[in-house]
């Protein structure tokens, strides 16, 4: 049941801390802070390429996974929408790895991509939340997200659990390949293990996000911006807002604004920016400043170090706990999901069962 929550989605949002902790504990030993990956169907040291394939939010998790694996393990990675991969006919190297990401393990397009990648000689690893699912059965190996059943059509806790698994995989690959120094591994695993507590702190008081939701609920169009690993989270924010509140939203890479979308900037189009401090902060902040100078209303998520610079031009700044930039996409996923939830509640849409959608899309 929903317990004391109004919707399954609200309950599931509040399960982020527990699910993140449970999932991370499967792959990281809290005492030694070392990543311990299960047996994999390919050797991360020799693998020539990783091809991710997934749909919807799972595809966005895969995109974050691509940034992580490239950064710490230096393996070439592709990430495709499963329905596109099926018909794209990409050249695939002998012995390459295919990673399928899916909450249900039953999504028709992802399953078809799995079969295609397997036929083409790829070693298939699925990241699924359902151990007995079709994808788990048809893969050479499976790693599980420990999210528990997710009832709301919107993927919430399953999404952050996918991120937790993919971050662990990236660190495990980096360790195996020697591209990640032991001290760096310890620093990043420590940062990951702190995420559940930060998530809990963030969920304790969502009054600022509720205030932001009241403004967003008035809009007809909304832009979400991010850079690097926050770019897929901007896409996740836009996807959640669309599917739950039926407000038109788009996610963009902040640096891409001046190539077209900046023409949309207008006081009626709120700009939600994901801009934590870190190596990309100045770049994103300057894109936001350009949008503000053209009348854009900037609503930014950042941390204490990023807040002062953004307050000079942003209408609202929501300060999240300070974390290592490596884990920032996990932490930022939570407020954008919360925002979509609150906007949907304000608009009175069917939060757990949005129109036209199914929890598992088992047709092509
Ligand atoms: O079960 P899957 O993870 O394969 O589902 C993929 C998508 O259908 C799913 O993530 C969808 O985009 C969600 N409704 C997004 O919240």
Tab-separated table of N, CA and C in Angstrom, residues 42 46-52 75-80 88 90-99 122:
chain	number	residue	atom	x	y	z
A	42	UNK	N	32.074	-10.240	-19.278
A	42	UNK	CA	33.173	-9.759	-20.128
A	42	UNK	C	34.282	-9.265	-19.212
A	46	UNK	N	39.885	-5.943	-21.073
A	46	UNK	CA	40.088	-6.201	-22.506
A	46	UNK	C	38.956	-5.667	-23.370
A	47	UNK	N	37.851	-5.316	-22.775
A	47	UNK	CA	36.664	-4.986	-23.586
A	47	UNK	C	36.942	-3.777	-24.497
A	48	UNK	N	36.679	-3.909	-25.809
A	48	UNK	CA	37.018	-2.806	-26.712
A	48	UNK	C	35.990	-1.671	-26.682
A	49	UNK	N	34.758	-2.000	-26.316
A	49	UNK	CA	33.717	-0.980	-26.377
A	49	UNK	C	32.521	-1.437	-25.554
A	50	UNK	N	31.794	-0.471	-25.000
A	50	UNK	CA	30.536	-0.779	-24.309
A	50	UNK	C	29.411	-0.080	-25.053
A	51	UNK	N	28.350	-0.827	-25.367
A	51	UNK	CA	27.174	-0.235	-26.012
A	51	UNK	C	25.996	-0.309	-25.052
A	52	UNK	N	25.557	0.863	-24.586
A	52	UNK	CA	24.363	0.929	-23.741
A	52	UNK	C	23.130	1.018	-24.624
A	75	UNK	N	37.034	3.578	-21.200
A	75	UNK	CA	36.539	2.625	-22.205
A	75	UNK	C	35.631	3.423	-23.151
A	76	UNK	N	35.753	3.235	-24.470
A	76	UNK	CA	34.803	3.908	-25.369
A	76	UNK	C	33.379	3.399	-25.121
A	77	UNK	N	32.432	4.325	-25.008
A	77	UNK	CA	31.049	3.948	-24.696
A	77	UNK	C	30.092	4.631	-25.657
A	78	UNK	N	29.104	3.878	-26.117
A	78	UNK	CA	27.983	4.413	-26.878
A	78	UNK	C	26.738	4.259	-26.028
A	79	UNK	N	25.807	5.182	-26.135
A	79	UNK	CA	24.526	5.000	-25.442
A	79	UNK	C	23.422	5.316	-26.428
A	80	UNK	N	22.568	4.355	-26.655
A	80	UNK	CA	21.508	4.504	-27.643
A	80	UNK	C	20.127	4.303	-27.053
A	88	UNK	N	19.651	0.881	-36.488
A	88	UNK	CA	20.796	1.718	-36.858
A	88	UNK	C	21.917	0.901	-37.477
A	90	UNK	N	24.796	-0.497	-36.212
A	90	UNK	CA	26.147	0.016	-35.933
A	90	UNK	C	27.197	-1.089	-36.069
A	91	UNK	N	28.416	-0.728	-36.489
A	91	UNK	CA	29.492	-1.723	-36.467
A	91	UNK	C	29.852	-2.021	-35.011
A	92	UNK	N	29.952	-3.290	-34.668
A	92	UNK	CA	30.235	-3.652	-33.273
A	92	UNK	C	31.505	-4.483	-33.220
A	93	UNK	N	32.425	-4.132	-32.342
A	93	UNK	CA	33.685	-4.877	-32.284
A	93	UNK	C	33.475	-6.268	-31.679
A	94	UNK	N	34.279	-7.217	-32.151
A	94	UNK	CA	34.317	-8.564	-31.590
A	94	UNK	C	34.546	-8.476	-30.072
A	95	UNK	N	33.738	-9.169	-29.311
A	95	UNK	CA	33.957	-9.187	-27.856
A	95	UNK	C	33.535	-7.912	-27.138
A	96	UNK	N	32.783	-7.059	-27.814
A	96	UNK	CA	32.291	-5.856	-27.149
A	96	UNK	C	31.241	-6.209	-26.100
A	97	UNK	N	30.981	-5.254	-25.207
A	97	UNK	CA	29.980	-5.502	-24.166
A	97	UNK	C	28.720	-4.706	-24.475
A	98	UNK	N	27.568	-5.331	-24.246
A	98	UNK	CA	26.290	-4.633	-24.373
A	98	UNK	C	25.696	-4.499	-22.987
A	99	UNK	N	25.338	-3.273	-22.607
A	99	UNK	CA	24.690	-3.058	-21.311
A	99	UNK	C	23.265	-2.581	-21.536
A	122	UNK	N	27.960	-9.656	-29.083
A	122	UNK	CA	28.303	-8.862	-27.899
A	122	UNK	C	28.032	-9.681	-26.637
